[in-house]
Amino acid sequence: MDLPAYEAPAEPDRAPRDNRILAEPATPAACARDYADAAKVRAEIDKQQKRTR
C-alpha cells in the first residue's frame, strides 16, 4: 500500500525584528507629538461612547 507523498509547508520566518516603539526614546516632545496625533481618535471614541450611553 503506497501512501501519498506529503510535503510540509515552509516554516514561517520567526526571526526577531527591531521594534520601532522601543527604538525611539520616550521624550516629552515625542509624547506631546503622539498625544496631538491621537486627538482625532480620542474625539471619535468619545463620540461613539456618547451614543451608547
PDB file of C-alpha atoms in Angstrom:
ATOM      1  CA  MET A   1       0.000   0.000   0.000  1.00  0.00           C
ATOM      2  CA  ASP A   2       1.569   3.248  -1.169  1.00  0.00           C
ATOM      3  CA  LEU A   3       0.961   6.351   0.912  1.00  0.00           C
ATOM      4  CA  PRO A   4       0.610   9.696  -0.840  1.00  0.00           C
ATOM      5  CA  ALA A   5       3.674  11.920  -0.696  1.00  0.00           C
ATOM      6  CA  TYR A   6       3.318  14.767   1.777  1.00  0.00           C
ATOM      7  CA  GLU A   7       5.371  17.925   1.646  1.00  0.00           C
ATOM      8  CA  ALA A   8       5.269  20.008   4.779  1.00  0.00           C
ATOM      9  CA  PRO A   9       4.673  23.726   4.236  1.00  0.00           C
ATOM     10  CA  ALA A  10       7.656  26.017   4.561  1.00  0.00           C
ATOM     11  CA  GLU A  11       8.282  27.305   8.067  1.00  0.00           C
ATOM     12  CA  PRO A  12       7.370  30.979   8.522  1.00  0.00           C
ATOM     13  CA  ASP A  13      10.156  33.455   9.251  1.00  0.00           C
ATOM     14  CA  ARG A  14      10.263  33.852  13.032  1.00  0.00           C
ATOM     15  CA  ALA A  15      13.448  35.888  13.209  1.00  0.00           C
ATOM     16  CA  PRO A  16      13.311  38.720  15.747  1.00  0.00           C
ATOM     17  CA  ARG A  17      12.710  42.146  14.266  1.00  0.00           C
ATOM     18  CA  ASP A  18      13.520  45.609  15.521  1.00  0.00           C
ATOM     19  CA  ASN A  19      10.698  47.206  17.498  1.00  0.00           C
ATOM     20  CA  ARG A  20      10.263  50.795  16.322  1.00  0.00           C
ATOM     21  CA  ILE A  21       8.384  51.692  19.508  1.00  0.00           C
ATOM     22  CA  LEU A  22      11.292  50.657  21.698  1.00  0.00           C
ATOM     23  CA  ALA A  23      13.866  52.122  19.300  1.00  0.00           C
ATOM     24  CA  GLU A  24      12.533  55.671  19.727  1.00  0.00           C
ATOM     25  CA  PRO A  25      13.339  57.303  23.065  1.00  0.00           C
ATOM     26  CA  ALA A  26      10.393  58.463  25.167  1.00  0.00           C
ATOM     27  CA  THR A  27      10.964  62.204  25.339  1.00  0.00           C
ATOM     28  CA  PRO A  28       8.469  64.881  26.333  1.00  0.00           C
ATOM     29  CA  ALA A  29       8.469  66.123  22.719  1.00  0.00           C
ATOM     30  CA  ALA A  30       7.732  62.635  21.361  1.00  0.00           C
ATOM     31  CA  CYS A  31       4.933  62.143  23.906  1.00  0.00           C
ATOM     32  CA  ALA A  32       3.401  65.535  23.048  1.00  0.00           C
ATOM     33  CA  ARG A  33       3.556  64.673  19.337  1.00  0.00           C
ATOM     34  CA  ASP A  34       1.854  61.310  19.938  1.00  0.00           C
ATOM     35  CA  TYR A  35      -0.841  62.950  22.074  1.00  0.00           C
ATOM     36  CA  ALA A  36      -1.519  65.584  19.399  1.00  0.00           C
ATOM     37  CA  ASP A  37      -1.621  62.943  16.647  1.00  0.00           C
ATOM     38  CA  ALA A  38      -4.249  60.968  18.560  1.00  0.00           C
ATOM     39  CA  ALA A  39      -6.670  63.882  19.054  1.00  0.00           C
ATOM     40  CA  LYS A  40      -8.960  62.734  16.226  1.00  0.00           C
ATOM     41  CA  VAL A  41      -9.012  59.182  17.599  1.00  0.00           C
ATOM     42  CA  ARG A  42      -9.911  60.371  21.104  1.00  0.00           C
ATOM     43  CA  ALA A  43     -12.689  62.581  19.704  1.00  0.00           C
ATOM     44  CA  GLU A  44     -14.140  59.684  17.677  1.00  0.00           C
ATOM     45  CA  ILE A  45     -14.048  57.336  20.695  1.00  0.00           C
ATOM     46  CA  ASP A  46     -15.767  59.977  22.827  1.00  0.00           C
ATOM     47  CA  LYS A  47     -18.450  60.436  20.161  1.00  0.00           C
ATOM     48  CA  GLN A  48     -19.060  56.681  19.960  1.00  0.00           C
ATOM     49  CA  GLN A  49     -19.242  56.318  23.731  1.00  0.00           C
ATOM     50  CA  LYS A  50     -21.818  59.098  23.966  1.00  0.00           C
ATOM     51  CA  ARG A  51     -24.059  57.175  21.546  1.00  0.00           C
ATOM     52  CA  THR A  52     -24.047  54.074  23.755  1.00  0.00           C
ATOM     53  CA  ARG A  53     -24.974  55.857  26.967  1.00  0.00           C
TER      54      ARG A  53
END
